[in-house]
Amino acid sequence: MSAKSLFIPVVFTAAALLMGPASAADFRALEFGTPCDRIAVIEAGRGSASFEGKLPSGYQFAFRVREFDRDALAVYACDGGKLFRGGYVFEAKNEADAAALYTTIKQRVTRERGAPSYDFASAAHRKKMTDAGATLSRVDTLVAFWSGKTSEAHASVAEPSKDRGWRVSLSYTANTHVQE
């Protein structure tokens, strides 16, 4: 057997070892605490394209992916060279599109983790804000958090700003980095 014919099986075996078991992943194919120097190799192995634009705030890596049947960015944040947060950032056409995607995300995460640990759409939150004198827009209520064994999930909608349009995000942050 030639060295060339051994190359492909060796590459796939190495990639599989780097990725680890799928069931242990905290975000995509990685566990929290994984060295961040593995992210690019693993995303390339998944067929993701590297994102070359301005990174979303707080993230060091971004890749173009498909999630929820949409184009998205898979984004990663590291602390001390180790993964502690991963997420998806989606562009939406308008407020209605953003709200519909948020609803889909919220339903899926609720199926996976149970009811949100804090839901800005809840009557309790709306009352708390009204009692404080705040006026809430619909977008102000499109935010939810879910607790979990290893991480906190967070979904939200962001209105357009000077350099971007409507955005919907879903992120997972290691409990070691969740601040009360």
CSV table of C-alpha atoms in Angstrom, one decimal:
chain,number,residue,atom,x,y,z
A,1,MET,CA,0.0,0.0,0.0
A,2,SER,CA,1.4,3.4,-1.0
A,3,ALA,CA,1.8,6.4,1.4
A,4,LYS,CA,-0.7,8.3,-0.8
A,5,SER,CA,-3.4,5.7,-0.3
A,6,LEU,CA,-2.9,5.8,3.5
A,7,PHE,CA,-3.2,9.6,3.6
A,8,ILE,CA,-7.0,10.0,3.3
A,9,PRO,CA,-7.9,7.4,6.0
A,10,VAL,CA,-5.3,8.9,8.4
A,11,VAL,CA,-6.7,12.4,7.8
A,12,PHE,CA,-10.3,11.3,8.5
A,13,THR,CA,-9.3,9.3,11.6
A,14,ALA,CA,-7.4,12.4,12.9
A,15,ALA,CA,-10.4,14.6,12.3
A,16,ALA,CA,-12.7,12.2,14.1
A,17,LEU,CA,-10.4,12.1,17.1
A,18,LEU,CA,-10.2,15.9,17.2
A,19,MET,CA,-14.0,16.2,17.1
A,20,GLY,CA,-14.7,13.7,19.8
A,21,PRO,CA,-18.1,12.0,20.4
A,22,ALA,CA,-21.0,14.0,19.0
A,23,SER,CA,-23.1,13.4,22.1
A,24,ALA,CA,-20.5,15.1,24.3
A,25,ALA,CA,-20.5,18.4,22.3
A,26,ASP,CA,-21.6,21.5,24.1
A,27,PHE,CA,-21.7,23.5,20.8
A,28,ARG,CA,-21.6,21.9,17.4
A,29,ALA,CA,-18.7,19.4,17.6
A,30,LEU,CA,-16.9,20.9,20.5
A,31,GLU,CA,-17.0,20.7,24.3
A,32,PHE,CA,-16.4,23.8,26.4
A,33,GLY,CA,-12.8,23.9,27.5
A,34,THR,CA,-11.6,22.6,24.1
A,35,PRO,CA,-8.4,24.4,22.9
A,36,CYS,CA,-9.5,27.1,20.4
A,37,ASP,CA,-6.8,26.2,18.0
A,38,ARG,CA,-8.9,23.2,16.9
A,39,ILE,CA,-12.0,25.2,15.9
A,40,ALA,CA,-10.8,26.0,12.3
A,41,VAL,CA,-9.9,22.4,11.6
A,42,ILE,CA,-13.2,21.1,12.9
A,43,GLU,CA,-15.3,23.6,11.1
A,44,ALA,CA,-13.4,22.9,7.8
A,45,GLY,CA,-14.1,19.2,8.3
A,46,ARG,CA,-17.8,20.1,8.6
A,47,GLY,CA,-17.6,21.9,5.3
A,48,SER,CA,-18.0,25.4,6.9
A,49,ALA,CA,-16.5,28.4,5.2
A,50,SER,CA,-14.4,30.9,7.2
A,51,PHE,CA,-16.0,34.3,7.7
A,52,GLU,CA,-13.7,37.1,6.7
A,53,GLY,CA,-15.9,40.1,7.7
A,54,LYS,CA,-16.2,42.1,10.9
A,55,LEU,CA,-16.7,39.6,13.8
A,56,PRO,CA,-19.7,40.0,16.1
A,57,SER,CA,-18.7,41.6,19.4
A,58,GLY,CA,-17.1,39.2,21.9
A,59,TYR,CA,-16.2,36.4,19.4
A,60,GLN,CA,-12.8,35.5,18.0
A,61,PHE,CA,-13.9,33.0,15.3
A,62,ALA,CA,-16.8,32.9,12.8
A,63,PHE,CA,-17.8,30.5,10.0
A,64,ARG,CA,-20.5,30.5,7.4
A,65,VAL,CA,-22.9,27.6,8.1
A,66,ARG,CA,-26.5,26.4,7.6
A,67,GLU,CA,-28.7,26.1,10.7
A,68,PHE,CA,-32.4,26.1,11.0
A,69,ASP,CA,-32.5,25.9,7.2
A,70,ARG,CA,-30.9,29.3,7.0
A,71,ASP,CA,-27.5,30.8,6.3
A,72,ALA,CA,-25.9,31.8,9.6
A,73,LEU,CA,-22.6,32.5,11.3
A,74,ALA,CA,-21.3,29.9,13.8
A,75,VAL,CA,-19.3,32.0,16.2
A,76,TYR,CA,-16.9,31.0,19.0
A,77,ALA,CA,-15.5,32.9,22.0
A,78,CYS,CA,-12.4,31.8,23.9
A,79,ASP,CA,-10.9,32.6,27.2
A,80,GLY,CA,-7.3,31.6,27.9
A,81,GLY,CA,-7.3,29.7,24.6
A,82,LYS,CA,-10.2,27.6,25.5
A,83,LEU,CA,-13.8,27.6,24.2
A,84,PHE,CA,-16.4,29.0,26.6
A,85,ARG,CA,-19.1,30.3,24.3
A,86,GLY,CA,-20.5,29.3,20.9
A,87,GLY,CA,-23.5,30.7,19.0
A,88,TYR,CA,-25.3,31.3,15.8
A,89,VAL,CA,-26.0,34.7,14.3
A,90,PHE,CA,-28.7,35.0,11.7
A,91,GLU,CA,-29.6,38.0,9.5
A,92,ALA,CA,-33.3,38.6,9.1
A,93,LYS,CA,-35.2,40.4,6.3
A,94,ASN,CA,-37.4,42.5,8.7
A,95,GLU,CA,-39.0,42.4,12.1
A,96,ALA,CA,-41.6,39.8,11.1
A,97,ASP,CA,-38.9,37.5,9.8
A,98,ALA,CA,-36.8,38.0,12.9
A,99,ALA,CA,-39.7,37.3,15.2
A,100,ALA,CA,-40.6,34.1,13.3
A,101,LEU,CA,-37.1,32.8,13.4
A,102,TYR,CA,-36.9,33.7,17.1
A,103,THR,CA,-40.1,31.7,17.7
A,104,THR,CA,-38.7,28.7,15.9
A,105,ILE,CA,-35.4,28.8,17.9
A,106,LYS,CA,-37.3,29.3,21.2
A,107,GLN,CA,-39.5,26.3,20.5
A,108,ARG,CA,-36.5,24.0,19.7
A,109,VAL,CA,-34.4,25.1,22.7
A,110,THR,CA,-37.5,24.7,25.0
A,111,ARG,CA,-37.9,21.1,23.6
A,112,GLU,CA,-34.3,20.4,24.4
A,113,ARG,CA,-33.9,22.2,27.8
A,114,GLY,CA,-37.4,22.8,29.1
A,115,ALA,CA,-39.1,26.1,29.8
A,116,PRO,CA,-36.9,29.2,29.8
A,117,SER,CA,-35.3,30.0,33.2
A,118,TYR,CA,-36.0,33.7,32.3
A,119,ASP,CA,-38.3,34.8,29.6
A,120,PHE,CA,-38.7,38.5,28.7
A,121,ALA,CA,-42.1,37.7,27.2
A,122,SER,CA,-43.4,36.5,30.5
A,123,ALA,CA,-46.1,38.4,32.3
A,124,ALA,CA,-43.8,38.7,35.3
A,125,HIS,CA,-41.1,40.4,33.3
A,126,ARG,CA,-43.5,42.7,31.5
A,127,LYS,CA,-45.0,43.7,34.9
A,128,LYS,CA,-41.6,44.3,36.4
A,129,MET,CA,-40.6,46.6,33.5
A,130,THR,CA,-44.0,48.4,33.5
A,131,ASP,CA,-43.7,49.0,37.3
A,132,ALA,CA,-40.3,50.5,36.7
A,133,GLY,CA,-41.8,52.9,34.1
A,134,ALA,CA,-40.4,51.2,31.0
A,135,THR,CA,-42.3,51.0,27.8
A,136,LEU,CA,-41.6,47.7,26.0
A,137,SER,CA,-41.6,47.2,22.3
A,138,ARG,CA,-42.3,43.8,20.8
A,139,VAL,CA,-38.6,43.3,20.2
A,140,ASP,CA,-37.9,44.0,23.9
A,141,THR,CA,-39.8,40.8,24.7
A,142,LEU,CA,-37.9,38.6,22.2
A,143,VAL,CA,-35.3,37.4,24.7
A,144,ALA,CA,-35.0,34.2,26.7
A,145,PHE,CA,-32.5,32.3,28.8
A,146,TRP,CA,-32.4,28.6,29.5
A,147,SER,CA,-30.3,27.0,32.3
A,148,GLY,CA,-28.6,23.7,31.7
A,149,LYS,CA,-26.1,21.2,33.2
A,150,THR,CA,-23.0,22.7,31.4
A,151,SER,CA,-24.3,25.9,29.9
A,152,GLU,CA,-26.8,28.6,29.7
A,153,ALA,CA,-28.6,29.2,26.3
A,154,HIS,CA,-29.7,32.6,25.3
A,155,ALA,CA,-31.8,33.6,22.3
A,156,SER,CA,-32.6,37.2,21.3
A,157,VAL,CA,-33.6,39.6,18.5
A,158,ALA,CA,-31.6,42.8,17.8
A,159,GLU,CA,-33.0,45.7,15.8
A,160,PRO,CA,-31.0,47.2,13.0
A,161,SER,CA,-28.1,49.5,13.9
A,162,LYS,CA,-25.9,51.8,11.8
A,163,ASP,CA,-23.9,48.9,10.1
A,164,ARG,CA,-26.3,45.9,10.1
A,165,GLY,CA,-29.9,44.9,9.7
A,166,TRP,CA,-32.2,42.7,11.9
A,167,ARG,CA,-30.3,39.9,13.7
A,168,VAL,CA,-31.4,36.9,15.6
A,169,SER,CA,-28.9,35.1,17.8
A,170,LEU,CA,-28.7,31.8,19.8
A,171,SER,CA,-25.7,31.3,22.0
A,172,TYR,CA,-24.5,28.8,24.6
A,173,THR,CA,-22.2,29.9,27.4
A,174,ALA,CA,-20.3,27.6,29.7
A,175,ASN,CA,-21.7,27.8,33.3
A,176,THR,CA,-18.2,28.7,34.4
A,177,HIS,CA,-18.6,32.0,32.5
A,178,VAL,CA,-22.2,32.8,33.3
A,179,GLN,CA,-22.4,35.9,35.5
A,180,GLU,CA,-25.4,36.3,37.8
